[in-house]
Amino acid sequence: MLRSLQLRQSVIALWLWFAHFMDEHKVQAGNCWLQQGKNGRCQVLYMSGMSREECCRGGRLGTAWTEEDVPNNTLFRWLIFNGGAPNCIPCKETCDNVDCGPGKRCKMNKRDKPRCVCAPDCSNPTWKGPVCGSDGKTYRSECALLRARCKRHPDLTAQYQGKCRKTCHDVKCPGSSTCVVDQTNSAFCVTCHRLCPEASLPEQYLCGNDGVVYASACHLRRATCILGRSIGVAYEGKCIDAHSCDDIPCRGSRKCLWDSRSGRGRCAVCEDDACHEGAGGGESVCASDNTTYPSECAMKQAACQKGQVLEVKHAGSCNCL
């Protein structure tokens, strides 16, 4: 009888210990967030019903967790009216084991929070001195270009060494790429496609500014490479026997401009925005109508107003030559 009572007490004690252990170590579900705002609140909800361990497992900087199990309408009110959810617990509070990715490193900011900052490896540059970027802008160094790519232009690449040019003269393109002057009279290095797939859809056809029908954009780029100068797209579809802009349908917000020299029209984007200082190269240009415009942007606006094609003859005033 005594032994049976002792056994029962032992079982009860073991059960109480197990319940206490489970209560202390139970996995608490909460909300996982992708961003903690400057106000300290969680702002971009990733998933509800996640434990902090699950939420923080990826080690992504910026991920945070809240333990409140609240209804969706409360979360909505927090996000809309209160700037995010309160009691936001960041997954990372130091730079330990933080992987910011290539070209970046973790650094503690003034508020003692870990942040990924741009830190490209500039110890062994490919080119020395200024380089021309794929955005048509000149950067004082390859390192400056890498910083710009990290901060705001993830697709930015270095085209060639030296300042960006308006002609292919003295431009040395790397590898097997070829220099081509585009429609804005800027030199770029491009890789020519030797073979292009056959067009399978009618909408792939393009009418070039040279009046030639190209089976696809690939075929037009290939012809551009061979020519060494941008041909440009007049309009989508096969070229038609147009006698004026009334015969050419332009899609979207594009407007037809007539080229009196070639007797052909082309669809161009006409923007109403005023030309700011430095737009279009920041220097006056002499256009094909023998008129001097303060910038290439101003020339394009005049072309849209007149409804005729205008191209740059040369930089500077028409009276200089």
mmCIF file of C-alpha atoms in Angstrom:
data_model
loop_
_atom_site.group_PDB
_atom_site.id
_atom_site.type_symbol
_atom_site.label_atom_id
_atom_site.label_comp_id
_atom_site.label_asym_id
_atom_site.label_seq_id
_atom_site.Cartn_x
_atom_site.Cartn_y
_atom_site.Cartn_z
ATOM 1 C CA MET A 1 0.000 0.000 0.000
ATOM 2 C CA LEU A 2 2.811 2.388 0.964
ATOM 3 C CA ARG A 3 4.774 1.447 -2.148
ATOM 4 C CA SER A 4 1.731 2.133 -4.342
ATOM 5 C CA LEU A 5 1.280 5.578 -2.788
ATOM 6 C CA GLN A 6 4.942 6.428 -3.295
ATOM 7 C CA LEU A 7 4.745 5.351 -6.935
ATOM 8 C CA ARG A 8 1.680 7.524 -7.502
ATOM 9 C CA GLN A 9 3.415 10.538 -5.941
ATOM 10 C CA SER A 10 6.469 9.963 -8.136
ATOM 11 C CA VAL A 11 4.300 9.856 -11.282
ATOM 12 C CA ILE A 12 2.515 13.075 -10.281
ATOM 13 C CA ALA A 13 5.835 14.811 -9.552
ATOM 14 C CA LEU A 14 7.255 13.706 -12.899
ATOM 15 C CA TRP A 15 4.167 14.918 -14.713
ATOM 16 C CA LEU A 16 4.304 18.313 -12.980
ATOM 17 C CA TRP A 17 8.004 18.694 -13.883
ATOM 18 C CA PHE A 18 7.321 17.760 -17.508
ATOM 19 C CA ALA A 19 4.428 20.258 -17.747
ATOM 20 C CA HIS A 20 6.628 22.984 -16.260
ATOM 21 C CA PHE A 21 9.465 22.109 -18.651
ATOM 22 C CA MET A 22 7.155 22.206 -21.669
ATOM 23 C CA ASP A 23 5.683 25.519 -20.540
ATOM 24 C CA GLU A 24 9.152 27.042 -20.334
ATOM 25 C CA HIS A 25 10.324 25.618 -23.654
ATOM 26 C CA LYS A 26 7.152 25.769 -25.718
ATOM 27 C CA VAL A 27 7.447 27.311 -29.204
ATOM 28 C CA GLN A 28 5.572 30.587 -29.175
ATOM 29 C CA ALA A 29 4.054 31.638 -32.467
ATOM 30 C CA GLY A 30 4.048 35.271 -33.507
ATOM 31 C CA ASN A 31 4.425 37.447 -36.609
ATOM 32 C CA CYS A 32 7.500 37.584 -38.826
ATOM 33 C CA TRP A 33 8.346 40.938 -40.443
ATOM 34 C CA LEU A 34 10.731 41.859 -43.247
ATOM 35 C CA GLN A 35 11.445 45.383 -42.094
ATOM 36 C CA GLN A 36 11.786 47.423 -38.930
ATOM 37 C CA GLY A 37 11.194 51.127 -39.508
ATOM 38 C CA LYS A 38 13.146 54.046 -38.081
ATOM 39 C CA ASN A 39 10.310 54.481 -35.591
ATOM 40 C CA GLY A 40 11.213 51.062 -34.141
ATOM 41 C CA ARG A 41 7.986 49.404 -35.311
ATOM 42 C CA CYS A 42 7.662 46.352 -37.562
ATOM 43 C CA GLN A 43 6.318 47.435 -40.939
ATOM 44 C CA VAL A 44 6.334 44.780 -43.693
ATOM 45 C CA LEU A 45 4.558 41.578 -42.660
ATOM 46 C CA TYR A 46 6.095 38.388 -44.046
ATOM 47 C CA MET A 47 4.079 35.641 -42.335
ATOM 48 C CA SER A 48 1.920 35.080 -39.268
ATOM 49 C CA GLY A 49 2.056 32.078 -36.948
ATOM 50 C CA MET A 50 5.852 31.765 -36.918
ATOM 51 C CA SER A 51 8.150 31.294 -33.964
ATOM 52 C CA ARG A 52 11.094 33.657 -33.555
ATOM 53 C CA GLU A 53 13.489 30.804 -34.318
ATOM 54 C CA GLU A 54 11.741 30.098 -37.634
ATOM 55 C CA CYS A 55 11.513 33.801 -38.470
ATOM 56 C CA CYS A 56 15.185 34.524 -37.788
ATOM 57 C CA ARG A 57 16.601 31.314 -39.225
ATOM 58 C CA GLY A 58 17.595 32.903 -42.549
ATOM 59 C CA GLY A 59 19.799 35.530 -40.906
ATOM 60 C CA ARG A 60 18.527 38.277 -43.176
ATOM 61 C CA LEU A 61 19.335 41.755 -41.912
ATOM 62 C CA GLY A 62 16.179 43.731 -41.243
ATOM 63 C CA THR A 63 13.973 40.760 -40.355
ATOM 64 C CA ALA A 64 12.096 41.193 -37.059
ATOM 65 C CA TRP A 65 9.527 39.391 -34.936
ATOM 66 C CA THR A 66 6.571 40.268 -32.714
ATOM 67 C CA GLU A 67 5.074 37.862 -30.205
ATOM 68 C CA GLU A 68 1.589 39.386 -30.069
ATOM 69 C CA ASP A 69 -1.061 37.051 -31.431
ATOM 70 C CA VAL A 70 -3.614 39.624 -32.573
ATOM 71 C CA PRO A 71 -6.427 39.535 -35.165
ATOM 72 C CA ASN A 72 -5.894 40.808 -38.699
ATOM 73 C CA ASN A 73 -7.924 43.977 -38.125
ATOM 74 C CA THR A 74 -5.544 44.965 -35.308
ATOM 75 C CA LEU A 75 -2.518 44.376 -37.562
ATOM 76 C CA PHE A 76 -4.181 46.471 -40.270
ATOM 77 C CA ARG A 77 -4.833 49.322 -37.810
ATOM 78 C CA TRP A 78 -1.231 49.217 -36.600
ATOM 79 C CA LEU A 79 0.145 49.361 -40.135
ATOM 80 C CA ILE A 80 -2.164 52.115 -41.409
ATOM 81 C CA PHE A 81 -2.566 54.397 -38.410
ATOM 82 C CA ASN A 82 0.339 53.652 -36.054
ATOM 83 C CA GLY A 83 3.297 53.295 -38.407
ATOM 84 C CA GLY A 84 3.697 49.562 -37.792
ATOM 85 C CA ALA A 85 3.427 46.950 -35.062
ATOM 86 C CA PRO A 86 4.811 47.708 -31.569
ATOM 87 C CA ASN A 87 7.239 45.612 -29.515
ATOM 88 C CA CYS A 88 9.312 44.846 -32.597
ATOM 89 C CA ILE A 89 12.210 42.479 -31.838
ATOM 90 C CA PRO A 90 14.979 42.531 -34.506
ATOM 91 C CA CYS A 91 16.535 39.208 -35.444
ATOM 92 C CA LYS A 92 19.968 40.772 -35.779
ATOM 93 C CA GLU A 93 21.230 43.316 -33.256
ATOM 94 C CA THR A 94 24.934 43.026 -34.092
ATOM 95 C CA CYS A 95 26.971 42.416 -37.267
ATOM 96 C CA ASP A 96 27.865 38.888 -36.164
ATOM 97 C CA ASN A 97 27.240 36.347 -38.967
ATOM 98 C CA VAL A 98 25.525 38.934 -41.179
ATOM 99 C CA ASP A 99 26.049 38.309 -44.907
ATOM 100 C CA CYS A 100 25.289 41.489 -46.849
ATOM 101 C CA GLY A 101 26.163 40.020 -50.230
ATOM 102 C CA PRO A 102 28.855 40.983 -52.756
ATOM 103 C CA GLY A 103 30.085 44.559 -52.654
ATOM 104 C CA LYS A 104 28.550 45.265 -49.230
ATOM 105 C CA ARG A 105 29.518 44.889 -45.573
ATOM 106 C CA CYS A 106 27.740 45.147 -42.251
ATOM 107 C CA LYS A 107 28.334 48.270 -40.153
ATOM 108 C CA MET A 108 26.776 49.542 -36.920
ATOM 109 C CA ASN A 109 25.081 52.901 -37.518
ATOM 110 C CA LYS A 110 24.748 55.907 -35.178
ATOM 111 C CA ARG A 111 21.683 54.352 -33.538
ATOM 112 C CA ASP A 112 23.751 51.241 -32.762
ATOM 113 C CA LYS A 113 21.868 49.151 -35.308
ATOM 114 C CA PRO A 114 23.489 46.841 -37.888
ATOM 115 C CA ARG A 115 23.177 48.054 -41.469
ATOM 116 C CA CYS A 116 24.535 46.849 -44.825
ATOM 117 C CA VAL A 117 26.567 49.564 -46.560
ATOM 118 C CA CYS A 118 28.264 49.675 -49.945
ATOM 119 C CA ALA A 119 31.909 48.626 -49.784
ATOM 120 C CA PRO A 120 33.054 47.421 -53.235
ATOM 121 C CA ASP A 121 36.457 45.830 -53.631
ATOM 122 C CA CYS A 122 38.518 48.496 -55.389
ATOM 123 C CA SER A 123 41.919 46.939 -54.700
ATOM 124 C CA ASN A 124 42.408 45.564 -58.214
ATOM 125 C CA PRO A 125 40.498 47.655 -60.792
ATOM 126 C CA THR A 126 40.212 46.533 -64.399
ATOM 127 C CA TRP A 127 40.617 50.100 -65.685
ATOM 128 C CA LYS A 128 42.448 53.098 -64.255
ATOM 129 C CA GLY A 129 41.076 56.615 -64.504
ATOM 130 C CA PRO A 130 37.566 57.577 -65.683
ATOM 131 C CA VAL A 131 35.234 54.991 -67.225
ATOM 132 C CA CYS A 132 32.061 55.244 -69.284
ATOM 133 C CA GLY A 133 29.066 53.495 -67.719
ATOM 134 C CA SER A 134 26.264 51.652 -69.468
ATOM 135 C CA ASP A 135 23.949 54.517 -68.417
ATOM 136 C CA GLY A 136 25.884 56.905 -70.660
ATOM 137 C CA LYS A 137 27.504 58.736 -67.733
ATOM 138 C CA THR A 138 31.205 59.205 -67.070
ATOM 139 C CA TYR A 139 32.499 58.054 -63.682
ATOM 140 C CA ARG A 140 35.785 59.343 -62.263
ATOM 141 C CA SER A 141 36.903 55.773 -61.554
ATOM 142 C CA GLU A 142 35.754 52.173 -61.770
ATOM 143 C CA CYS A 143 35.343 52.217 -57.997
ATOM 144 C CA ALA A 144 32.935 55.179 -58.224
ATOM 145 C CA LEU A 145 30.907 53.214 -60.778
ATOM 146 C CA LEU A 146 30.792 50.181 -58.463
ATOM 147 C CA ARG A 147 29.505 52.362 -55.616
ATOM 148 C CA ALA A 148 26.776 53.777 -57.876
ATOM 149 C CA ARG A 149 25.797 50.250 -58.911
ATOM 150 C CA CYS A 150 25.552 49.171 -55.279
ATOM 151 C CA LYS A 151 23.474 52.167 -54.198
ATOM 152 C CA ARG A 152 20.936 52.627 -56.991
ATOM 153 C CA HIS A 153 21.807 50.949 -60.329
ATOM 154 C CA PRO A 154 22.178 47.149 -59.951
ATOM 155 C CA ASP A 155 22.509 46.638 -63.728
ATOM 156 C CA LEU A 156 25.213 49.294 -64.214
ATOM 157 C CA THR A 157 28.399 48.102 -65.937
ATOM 158 C CA ALA A 158 31.570 49.717 -67.260
ATOM 159 C CA GLN A 159 31.493 50.064 -71.048
ATOM 160 C CA TYR A 160 34.995 51.244 -71.857
ATOM 161 C CA GLN A 161 37.903 53.214 -70.413
ATOM 162 C CA GLY A 162 37.822 56.989 -70.600
ATOM 163 C CA LYS A 163 35.044 59.549 -70.753
ATOM 164 C CA CYS A 164 31.810 58.740 -72.602
ATOM 165 C CA ARG A 165 32.122 59.725 -76.246
ATOM 166 C CA LYS A 166 29.817 60.800 -79.039
ATOM 167 C CA THR A 167 31.727 58.836 -81.682
ATOM 168 C CA CYS A 168 33.475 55.455 -81.791
ATOM 169 C CA HIS A 169 36.795 57.143 -82.529
ATOM 170 C CA ASP A 170 39.426 56.019 -79.976
ATOM 171 C CA VAL A 171 36.885 53.810 -78.158
ATOM 172 C CA LYS A 172 38.432 50.432 -77.325
ATOM 173 C CA CYS A 173 35.731 47.914 -76.461
ATOM 174 C CA PRO A 174 36.686 44.967 -74.234
ATOM 175 C CA GLY A 175 36.617 41.385 -75.455
ATOM 176 C CA SER A 176 34.598 40.694 -78.612
ATOM 177 C CA SER A 177 32.216 43.631 -78.155
ATOM 178 C CA THR A 178 31.834 46.276 -80.868
ATOM 179 C CA CYS A 179 31.416 50.042 -80.616
ATOM 180 C CA VAL A 180 28.086 51.389 -81.858
ATOM 181 C CA VAL A 181 26.730 54.938 -81.856
ATOM 182 C CA ASP A 182 23.114 54.925 -80.666
ATOM 183 C CA GLN A 183 20.224 57.257 -81.512
ATOM 184 C CA THR A 184 21.365 59.802 -78.923
ATOM 185 C CA ASN A 185 24.790 59.965 -80.601
ATOM 186 C CA SER A 186 26.472 58.202 -77.681
ATOM 187 C CA ALA A 187 29.068 55.462 -78.156
ATOM 188 C CA PHE A 188 28.361 52.089 -76.529
ATOM 189 C CA CYS A 189 30.058 48.709 -76.585
ATOM 190 C CA VAL A 190 27.690 45.891 -77.539
ATOM 191 C CA THR A 191 28.036 42.206 -78.355
ATOM 192 C CA CYS A 192 26.822 41.330 -81.830
ATOM 193 C CA HIS A 193 24.554 38.321 -82.305
ATOM 194 C CA ARG A 194 25.799 36.224 -85.196
ATOM 195 C CA LEU A 195 22.616 34.202 -85.441
ATOM 196 C CA CYS A 196 19.026 35.179 -84.632
ATOM 197 C CA PRO A 197 16.071 32.799 -84.341
ATOM 198 C CA GLU A 198 13.471 32.944 -87.078
ATOM 199 C CA ALA A 199 10.451 35.085 -86.296
ATOM 200 C CA SER A 200 7.429 32.957 -85.431
ATOM 201 C CA LEU A 201 4.906 35.696 -84.629
ATOM 202 C CA PRO A 202 3.752 38.627 -86.829
ATOM 203 C CA GLU A 203 4.142 41.093 -83.957
ATOM 204 C CA GLN A 204 7.892 40.406 -83.863
ATOM 205 C CA TYR A 205 8.441 42.303 -87.119
ATOM 206 C CA LEU A 206 9.879 45.807 -86.865
ATOM 207 C CA CYS A 207 10.160 48.595 -89.400
ATOM 208 C CA GLY A 208 13.563 50.260 -89.116
ATOM 209 C CA ASN A 209 14.262 53.951 -89.620
ATOM 210 C CA ASP A 210 16.082 52.903 -92.793
ATOM 211 C CA GLY A 211 12.819 51.580 -94.291
ATOM 212 C CA VAL A 212 13.915 47.930 -93.980
ATOM 213 C CA VAL A 213 11.720 45.257 -92.389
ATOM 214 C CA TYR A 214 13.481 43.295 -89.641
ATOM 215 C CA ALA A 215 12.192 39.920 -88.517
ATOM 216 C CA SER A 216 12.775 40.718 -84.824
ATOM 217 C CA ALA A 217 14.598 43.013 -82.430
ATOM 218 C CA CYS A 218 17.538 40.583 -82.557
ATOM 219 C CA HIS A 219 17.840 41.002 -86.333
ATOM 220 C CA LEU A 220 17.755 44.789 -85.974
ATOM 221 C CA ARG A 221 20.492 44.730 -83.285
ATOM 222 C CA ARG A 222 22.606 42.489 -85.495
ATOM 223 C CA ALA A 223 22.270 44.917 -88.411
ATOM 224 C CA THR A 224 23.147 47.782 -86.063
ATOM 225 C CA CYS A 225 26.351 46.007 -85.046
ATOM 226 C CA ILE A 226 27.354 45.425 -88.650
ATOM 227 C CA LEU A 227 26.630 49.048 -89.573
ATOM 228 C CA GLY A 228 28.284 50.490 -86.464
ATOM 229 C CA ARG A 229 25.487 52.995 -85.932
ATOM 230 C CA SER A 230 22.013 52.714 -84.473
ATOM 231 C CA ILE A 231 19.266 52.129 -87.023
ATOM 232 C CA GLY A 232 16.380 52.628 -84.632
ATOM 233 C CA VAL A 233 12.782 51.450 -84.770
ATOM 234 C CA ALA A 234 10.361 53.515 -86.848
ATOM 235 C CA TYR A 235 7.338 51.546 -85.676
ATOM 236 C CA GLU A 236 6.219 48.011 -84.838
ATOM 237 C CA GLY A 237 5.181 45.702 -87.652
ATOM 238 C CA LYS A 238 6.210 45.591 -91.308
ATOM 239 C CA CYS A 239 7.005 48.811 -93.143
ATOM 240 C CA ILE A 240 4.067 50.277 -95.043
ATOM 241 C CA ASP A 241 3.916 52.564 -98.103
ATOM 242 C CA ALA A 242 3.097 55.714 -96.135
ATOM 243 C CA HIS A 243 2.663 59.117 -97.774
ATOM 244 C CA SER A 244 2.299 61.056 -94.513
ATOM 245 C CA CYS A 245 2.019 60.532 -90.782
ATOM 246 C CA ASP A 246 -1.717 60.008 -91.234
ATOM 247 C CA ASP A 247 -0.924 56.567 -92.671
ATOM 248 C CA ILE A 248 1.211 55.450 -89.693
ATOM 249 C CA PRO A 249 -0.526 54.288 -86.497
ATOM 250 C CA CYS A 250 1.647 54.872 -83.416
ATOM 251 C CA ARG A 251 0.956 52.857 -80.284
ATOM 252 C CA GLY A 252 0.574 54.266 -76.796
ATOM 253 C CA SER A 253 1.711 57.846 -76.238
ATOM 254 C CA ARG A 254 4.040 57.873 -79.228
ATOM 255 C CA LYS A 255 3.663 60.494 -81.941
ATOM 256 C CA CYS A 256 4.502 60.202 -85.621
ATOM 257 C CA LEU A 257 7.290 62.476 -86.907
ATOM 258 C CA TRP A 258 7.848 62.861 -90.653
ATOM 259 C CA ASP A 259 11.307 62.726 -92.216
ATOM 260 C CA SER A 260 11.126 64.910 -95.318
ATOM 261 C CA ARG A 261 14.567 63.809 -96.539
ATOM 262 C CA SER A 262 13.753 60.096 -96.683
ATOM 263 C CA GLY A 263 10.012 60.434 -97.190
ATOM 264 C CA ARG A 264 9.350 58.133 -94.228
ATOM 265 C CA GLY A 265 7.723 58.521 -90.821
ATOM 266 C CA ARG A 266 8.698 57.205 -87.417
ATOM 267 C CA CYS A 267 6.983 56.943 -84.028
ATOM 268 C CA ALA A 268 8.724 58.870 -81.263
ATOM 269 C CA VAL A 269 8.134 59.437 -77.566
ATOM 270 C CA CYS A 270 7.173 63.062 -76.954
ATOM 271 C CA GLU A 271 7.496 64.244 -73.350
ATOM 272 C CA ASP A 272 5.951 67.435 -72.022
ATOM 273 C CA ASP A 273 8.536 67.889 -69.276
ATOM 274 C CA ALA A 274 10.631 71.032 -69.560
ATOM 275 C CA CYS A 275 14.290 70.535 -70.410
ATOM 276 C CA HIS A 276 16.417 71.115 -67.333
ATOM 277 C CA GLU A 277 19.932 72.502 -67.470
ATOM 278 C CA GLY A 278 22.331 69.836 -68.635
ATOM 279 C CA ALA A 279 19.700 67.672 -70.351
ATOM 280 C CA GLY A 280 20.746 66.086 -73.612
ATOM 281 C CA GLY A 281 24.449 66.609 -72.997
ATOM 282 C CA GLY A 282 24.188 70.158 -71.576
ATOM 283 C CA GLU A 283 25.507 71.862 -74.729
ATOM 284 C CA SER A 284 23.965 73.528 -77.738
ATOM 285 C CA VAL A 285 23.512 71.483 -80.912
ATOM 286 C CA CYS A 286 23.092 72.237 -84.572
ATOM 287 C CA ALA A 287 20.132 70.262 -85.901
ATOM 288 C CA SER A 288 19.288 68.937 -89.361
ATOM 289 C CA ASP A 289 16.996 71.941 -89.969
ATOM 290 C CA ASN A 290 20.085 74.197 -89.601
ATOM 291 C CA THR A 291 18.737 75.634 -86.361
ATOM 292 C CA THR A 292 20.780 75.922 -83.165
ATOM 293 C CA TYR A 293 19.057 74.539 -80.073
ATOM 294 C CA PRO A 294 20.281 75.058 -76.477
ATOM 295 C CA SER A 295 20.380 71.285 -75.914
ATOM 296 C CA GLU A 296 19.530 67.977 -77.536
ATOM 297 C CA CYS A 297 16.466 67.816 -75.291
ATOM 298 C CA ALA A 298 15.235 71.165 -76.648
ATOM 299 C CA MET A 299 15.771 69.870 -80.202
ATOM 300 C CA LYS A 300 13.636 66.792 -79.484
ATOM 301 C CA GLN A 301 10.865 68.954 -78.049
ATOM 302 C CA ALA A 302 10.936 71.154 -81.156
ATOM 303 C CA ALA A 303 10.717 68.035 -83.340
ATOM 304 C CA CYS A 304 7.575 66.920 -81.502
ATOM 305 C CA GLN A 305 6.017 70.369 -81.816
ATOM 306 C CA LYS A 306 6.774 70.568 -85.542
ATOM 307 C CA GLY A 307 5.916 66.929 -86.209
ATOM 308 C CA GLN A 308 9.144 66.386 -88.117
ATOM 309 C CA VAL A 309 12.315 64.375 -87.584
ATOM 310 C CA LEU A 310 15.279 66.424 -86.329
ATOM 311 C CA GLU A 311 18.734 64.976 -85.830
ATOM 312 C CA VAL A 312 21.993 66.418 -84.513
ATOM 313 C CA LYS A 313 24.380 67.520 -87.251
ATOM 314 C CA HIS A 314 27.104 68.507 -84.813
ATOM 315 C CA ALA A 315 27.635 69.967 -81.352
ATOM 316 C CA GLY A 316 27.659 73.729 -80.946
ATOM 317 C CA SER A 317 26.141 76.505 -82.986
ATOM 318 C CA CYS A 318 25.246 76.100 -86.656
ATOM 319 C CA ASN A 319 27.154 79.340 -87.328
ATOM 320 C CA CYS A 320 30.442 77.948 -86.013
ATOM 321 C CA LEU A 321 31.241 75.979 -89.201
#
